[in-house]
């Protein structure tokens, strides 16, 4: 069938720190034939994630993308041809289709079929995708916030953070967010309903946290590590839970950077600090998507998207993400 | 009644780092009268704990001893006079009686009555006291080791560590201990049954851990923080649990010392790091003592005691403890 041309973004080198366009190359090639058990998907939306920095590093990481491979990414696309049972032309899917126009994949690459027709499909890469599901799963399984507790969120306006703040608020918690620009501060108050927002670039973080959290921090949802975490740890309440979900503020882990030791804070506050990776929790993925869809339909969960057009724009997007230039879920529209 | 003289050790200053004899003063004073609701106890055994360093600091700590107060300590003693219901002359008690010959206390100071007559009473300050109960409670509630897992213990020959090693071994775990002298290495192998022992003063810690833990570290029972922990963290297995029980290797927490950041290890290994303080778990104290008594009676739990005589010897004992000069539970016999 395929005289179709496929533009793909390949990884050509490992970044020293934050991935830049220089770590990628765009190739054009023919779309391969669809064999038995495979599906051909035309991508409509590509995702850009902070985690991509980790997927491109080869140190201290759980799963690296190989040099020469198509850049790994979750995508939303439509089935163009199917030789796999259960998939039909026209089905809309969210899955691991990579930074490319077309993907020929096994069904195992599919995370979910999108059946809702009343919800914009791009949301399945953001607030209804791994961002929202990460927020909900990690907050529920590790944070377990109780009514009246104080929940602090780093990257408060980001794809995960903005969802965490809203979910915690809905549970009756006092929510405190840290973000980086006046525009994001405003979005945190007006759209994501934080009780208190700190601009970590201009405010005295420790002092502002003390004002915002007079009874200490019960749950810290950490997407950054670094200076923000260093200011939060001494303010943990007894029995606090720290969800280690990302380390966006640290650009390089080899060698391991130094920071203030956490042991004494964990000991004296009997606090828990725990790493979270969504891939360990895929068995409950659909359940959380359903809960979040219900909140979206009820108008109780607000989101923002930051969209750029065309495959070429993906190559710069990780870098922009780490510079904090986006407001909302970073997406590429094809 | 009381023309009795009482020698007491008072706190006269806060240590810069490790407490020394200069932080204490011995006074002689009359034993106060025993009033309604009180008990007069004659101390027979005093305890010396690593935690005393924390009780004497006033930074980052959960409960400090005031300047001028009698040094806080668990003790074993015998009731000499009682005006409190349920207590009779001759009762043997373990409780918060302080570094002194005689204590007049409320029943709330009593941790337990010692009724066993077939067990040396000093054990209720060590393997059957807060050391053993800390080991058992923290290992059970946070570590939850499963058969076949690898359990690493810092201060492997110490009062808590030696008990952790034996309890983990009895659960079918592979046990790896870190300690500081050839004599302690021998005790770890011969008395406490460790599968592998590392001398952290002479061995390459990271390399030795790698050899001893080819599948990574599932449970790390940490009594030290510092360089030992820095070597363990990169070797955590997926799903590891780190019990933060003490920070013996760090002499000062104000300002907070720097160390390699732990966030990325916790994230990539989905590991948990949690502080433990026994005082949060006093409701299960008696249950764990009963379990440990059964192991002692069955000859399945070995312990060592390091005893010195006389109240004066207490004043130097914390310092000696931090120099690693003891082998086994540090006790003062009166």
Tab-separated table of C-alpha atoms in Angstrom, chain B residues 11-243:
chain	number	residue	atom	x	y	z
B	11	UNK	CA	23.013	19.098	81.814
B	12	UNK	CA	24.966	22.354	82.126
B	13	UNK	CA	25.553	23.303	78.476
B	14	UNK	CA	24.629	22.304	74.936
B	15	UNK	CA	27.317	20.506	72.954
B	16	UNK	CA	28.699	22.063	69.775
B	17	UNK	CA	28.629	18.572	68.268
B	18	UNK	CA	29.070	15.338	70.247
B	19	UNK	CA	28.274	15.694	73.975
B	20	UNK	CA	31.296	15.407	76.277
B	21	UNK	CA	31.773	15.323	80.038
B	22	UNK	CA	32.036	19.135	79.920
B	23	UNK	CA	28.310	19.336	79.110
B	24	UNK	CA	27.413	17.671	82.441
B	25	UNK	CA	27.923	18.272	86.160
B	26	UNK	CA	27.476	15.892	89.073
B	27	UNK	CA	25.503	17.291	92.019
B	28	UNK	CA	24.677	15.759	95.367
B	29	UNK	CA	21.337	16.588	96.917
B	30	UNK	CA	18.748	15.100	99.235
B	31	UNK	CA	16.203	12.742	97.712
B	32	UNK	CA	12.887	14.619	97.794
B	33	UNK	CA	9.940	13.332	99.794
B	34	UNK	CA	7.642	10.843	98.041
B	35	UNK	CA	4.236	12.450	97.704
B	36	UNK	CA	0.853	10.964	96.894
B	37	UNK	CA	0.866	9.354	93.441
B	38	UNK	CA	4.670	9.096	93.346
B	39	UNK	CA	7.220	6.296	93.434
B	40	UNK	CA	10.808	6.314	94.727
B	41	UNK	CA	13.049	4.151	92.535
B	42	UNK	CA	16.664	3.159	93.237
B	43	UNK	CA	18.433	2.957	89.888
B	44	UNK	CA	20.506	-0.145	89.142
B	45	UNK	CA	21.207	0.317	85.432
B	46	UNK	CA	21.376	3.477	83.331
B	47	UNK	CA	21.262	3.540	79.572
B	48	UNK	CA	23.489	5.450	77.152
B	49	UNK	CA	21.929	6.057	73.714
B	50	UNK	CA	23.075	7.638	70.458
B	51	UNK	CA	19.786	9.555	70.600
B	52	UNK	CA	21.111	11.485	73.617
B	53	UNK	CA	23.112	13.624	71.228
B	54	UNK	CA	19.788	14.764	69.790
B	55	UNK	CA	18.175	15.249	73.202
B	56	UNK	CA	21.024	17.615	74.079
B	57	UNK	CA	20.926	19.614	70.843
B	58	UNK	CA	18.353	22.343	70.453
B	59	UNK	CA	18.263	22.431	66.663
B	60	UNK	CA	16.157	20.186	64.423
B	61	UNK	CA	15.212	17.966	67.277
B	62	UNK	CA	11.995	16.482	68.524
B	63	UNK	CA	12.565	16.826	72.260
B	64	UNK	CA	15.435	18.545	74.030
B	65	UNK	CA	16.535	18.209	77.660
B	66	UNK	CA	16.583	21.606	79.393
B	67	UNK	CA	19.741	23.163	80.779
B	68	UNK	CA	19.922	22.426	84.511
B	69	UNK	CA	17.752	19.316	84.241
B	70	UNK	CA	18.840	15.822	85.232
B	71	UNK	CA	20.048	14.004	82.093
B	72	UNK	CA	17.169	12.085	80.574
B	73	UNK	CA	17.724	8.349	80.441
B	74	UNK	CA	15.951	5.068	80.527
B	75	UNK	CA	16.921	3.070	83.599
B	76	UNK	CA	16.201	-0.177	85.363
B	77	UNK	CA	15.612	0.151	89.087
B	78	UNK	CA	13.701	-1.162	92.057
B	79	UNK	CA	10.873	0.534	93.919
B	80	UNK	CA	12.071	1.649	97.389
B	81	UNK	CA	8.877	3.404	98.416
B	82	UNK	CA	5.530	3.870	96.737
B	83	UNK	CA	2.598	6.217	97.187
B	84	UNK	CA	1.167	5.223	93.806
B	85	UNK	CA	-1.456	2.604	93.207
B	86	UNK	CA	-0.200	-0.552	91.539
B	87	UNK	CA	3.423	-0.133	92.644
B	88	UNK	CA	4.950	-1.901	95.647
B	89	UNK	CA	8.369	-1.857	97.269
B	90	UNK	CA	10.545	-4.414	95.496
B	91	UNK	CA	8.908	-4.026	92.053
B	92	UNK	CA	11.507	-3.879	89.303
B	93	UNK	CA	10.776	-1.203	86.703
B	94	UNK	CA	12.178	0.095	83.430
B	95	UNK	CA	11.464	3.755	82.833
B	96	UNK	CA	12.540	7.372	82.455
B	97	UNK	CA	14.364	7.758	85.773
B	98	UNK	CA	17.379	9.790	84.570
B	99	UNK	CA	21.097	9.678	85.263
B	100	UNK	CA	20.879	9.624	89.059
B	101	UNK	CA	20.962	7.208	91.970
B	102	UNK	CA	17.374	7.743	93.046
B	103	UNK	CA	14.352	9.042	91.184
B	104	UNK	CA	10.999	10.217	92.507
B	105	UNK	CA	8.597	9.824	89.600
B	106	UNK	CA	4.966	9.573	88.551
B	107	UNK	CA	3.807	6.231	87.127
B	108	UNK	CA	3.779	7.897	83.684
B	109	UNK	CA	7.601	7.698	83.750
B	110	UNK	CA	7.439	3.899	83.876
B	111	UNK	CA	7.769	2.150	80.511
B	112	UNK	CA	7.249	-1.331	81.892
B	113	UNK	CA	7.278	-3.537	84.954
B	114	UNK	CA	9.859	-6.287	84.650
B	115	UNK	CA	8.248	-9.497	85.846
B	116	UNK	CA	10.481	-12.113	84.223
B	117	UNK	CA	12.897	-13.566	86.769
B	118	UNK	CA	14.778	-15.791	84.317
B	119	UNK	CA	16.163	-12.884	82.240
B	120	UNK	CA	18.931	-10.453	83.341
B	121	UNK	CA	17.198	-7.121	84.073
B	122	UNK	CA	19.796	-5.079	82.139
B	123	UNK	CA	18.433	-6.570	78.904
B	124	UNK	CA	15.352	-4.387	79.310
B	125	UNK	CA	17.578	-1.431	78.453
B	126	UNK	CA	19.039	-3.156	75.392
B	127	UNK	CA	17.846	-6.061	73.353
B	128	UNK	CA	14.528	-6.104	75.280
B	129	UNK	CA	14.419	-2.326	75.598
B	130	UNK	CA	14.213	0.547	73.185
B	131	UNK	CA	17.067	-0.845	71.085
B	132	UNK	CA	15.458	-4.203	70.441
B	133	UNK	CA	11.951	-2.781	70.189
B	134	UNK	CA	13.167	-0.062	67.801
B	135	UNK	CA	14.823	-2.722	65.650
B	136	UNK	CA	11.748	-4.934	65.589
B	137	UNK	CA	9.141	-2.177	65.160
B	138	UNK	CA	10.977	-0.205	62.466
B	139	UNK	CA	11.986	-3.326	60.552
B	140	UNK	CA	8.411	-4.579	60.648
B	141	UNK	CA	6.503	-1.347	59.962
B	142	UNK	CA	8.779	0.379	57.437
B	143	UNK	CA	11.230	-2.235	56.178
B	144	UNK	CA	8.781	-5.140	55.825
B	145	UNK	CA	11.526	-7.400	54.451
B	146	UNK	CA	10.504	-10.447	52.473
B	147	UNK	CA	12.295	-13.800	52.342
B	148	UNK	CA	15.240	-13.652	49.982
B	149	UNK	CA	15.588	-9.868	50.065
B	150	UNK	CA	18.860	-8.132	50.916
B	151	UNK	CA	18.898	-6.090	54.137
B	152	UNK	CA	21.804	-3.701	54.796
B	153	UNK	CA	22.415	-2.414	58.330
B	154	UNK	CA	24.668	0.476	59.338
B	155	UNK	CA	26.121	0.216	62.901
B	156	UNK	CA	25.661	-3.507	62.396
B	157	UNK	CA	27.212	-4.453	65.742
B	158	UNK	CA	25.405	-1.791	67.770
B	159	UNK	CA	22.462	-2.199	70.094
B	160	UNK	CA	19.828	-1.622	67.396
B	161	UNK	CA	21.807	-2.869	64.391
B	162	UNK	CA	22.799	-6.236	65.865
B	163	UNK	CA	19.152	-6.933	66.604
B	164	UNK	CA	18.016	-5.824	63.124
B	165	UNK	CA	20.547	-8.149	61.505
B	166	UNK	CA	19.376	-11.143	63.494
B	167	UNK	CA	15.657	-10.431	63.017
B	168	UNK	CA	16.129	-9.980	59.242
B	169	UNK	CA	18.167	-13.180	59.059
B	170	UNK	CA	15.422	-15.038	60.917
B	171	UNK	CA	12.968	-13.778	58.256
B	172	UNK	CA	15.069	-15.445	55.559
B	173	UNK	CA	16.845	-12.333	54.301
B	174	UNK	CA	20.415	-11.956	53.142
B	175	UNK	CA	22.009	-9.632	55.732
B	176	UNK	CA	24.890	-7.248	55.109
B	177	UNK	CA	26.332	-5.243	57.994
B	178	UNK	CA	28.649	-2.249	58.159
B	179	UNK	CA	30.817	-1.744	61.210
B	180	UNK	CA	34.139	-0.187	62.216
B	181	UNK	CA	36.711	-2.557	63.768
B	182	UNK	CA	38.020	-6.096	63.150
B	183	UNK	CA	36.609	-7.111	66.541
B	184	UNK	CA	33.148	-5.849	65.548
B	185	UNK	CA	33.415	-7.516	62.141
B	186	UNK	CA	34.082	-10.800	63.933
B	187	UNK	CA	31.146	-10.288	66.302
B	188	UNK	CA	28.890	-9.524	63.315
B	189	UNK	CA	29.778	-12.809	61.656
B	190	UNK	CA	30.047	-15.030	64.725
B	191	UNK	CA	27.416	-13.656	67.075
B	192	UNK	CA	24.936	-11.760	64.918
B	193	UNK	CA	24.990	-14.096	61.915
B	194	UNK	CA	25.478	-11.558	59.121
B	195	UNK	CA	26.062	-13.062	55.681
B	196	UNK	CA	28.518	-10.339	54.750
B	197	UNK	CA	30.252	-7.692	56.855
B	198	UNK	CA	31.981	-4.528	55.632
B	199	UNK	CA	34.496	-2.549	57.692
B	200	UNK	CA	33.578	0.973	56.612
B	201	UNK	CA	36.823	2.387	57.969
B	202	UNK	CA	39.114	0.172	55.895
B	203	UNK	CA	37.039	-1.212	52.986
B	204	UNK	CA	35.968	0.581	49.795
B	205	UNK	CA	32.341	0.885	50.899
B	206	UNK	CA	30.721	1.231	47.453
B	207	UNK	CA	32.740	-1.619	45.937
B	208	UNK	CA	32.209	-3.906	48.921
B	209	UNK	CA	28.452	-3.205	48.850
B	210	UNK	CA	28.326	-4.016	45.154
B	211	UNK	CA	29.997	-7.374	45.803
B	212	UNK	CA	27.771	-8.115	48.787
B	213	UNK	CA	24.502	-7.006	47.138
B	214	UNK	CA	24.593	-8.152	43.496
B	215	UNK	CA	20.811	-7.684	43.199
B	216	UNK	CA	20.788	-4.334	44.974
B	217	UNK	CA	19.632	-3.314	48.438
B	218	UNK	CA	15.973	-4.011	49.260
B	219	UNK	CA	15.980	-2.682	52.818
B	220	UNK	CA	18.520	-0.261	54.275
B	221	UNK	CA	18.301	0.141	58.035
B	222	UNK	CA	20.159	3.388	58.528
B	223	UNK	CA	21.544	4.414	61.878
B	224	UNK	CA	24.298	6.670	60.575
B	225	UNK	CA	23.521	8.799	57.482
B	226	UNK	CA	26.775	10.193	56.057
B	227	UNK	CA	29.240	8.332	53.867
B	228	UNK	CA	27.696	4.901	54.443
B	229	UNK	CA	24.290	6.090	53.264
B	230	UNK	CA	25.868	7.905	50.338
B	231	UNK	CA	27.304	4.564	49.207
B	232	UNK	CA	24.051	2.660	49.747
B	233	UNK	CA	21.619	5.002	47.966
B	234	UNK	CA	22.956	4.387	44.423
B	235	UNK	CA	22.623	0.631	45.049
B	236	UNK	CA	18.967	0.582	46.076
B	237	UNK	CA	16.850	-2.016	44.303
B	238	UNK	CA	13.521	-1.164	42.691
B	239	UNK	CA	10.963	-0.707	45.471
B	240	UNK	CA	13.593	-0.383	48.214
B	241	UNK	CA	12.769	0.843	51.721
B	242	UNK	CA	15.182	3.047	53.659
B	243	UNK	CA	14.539	3.248	57.397
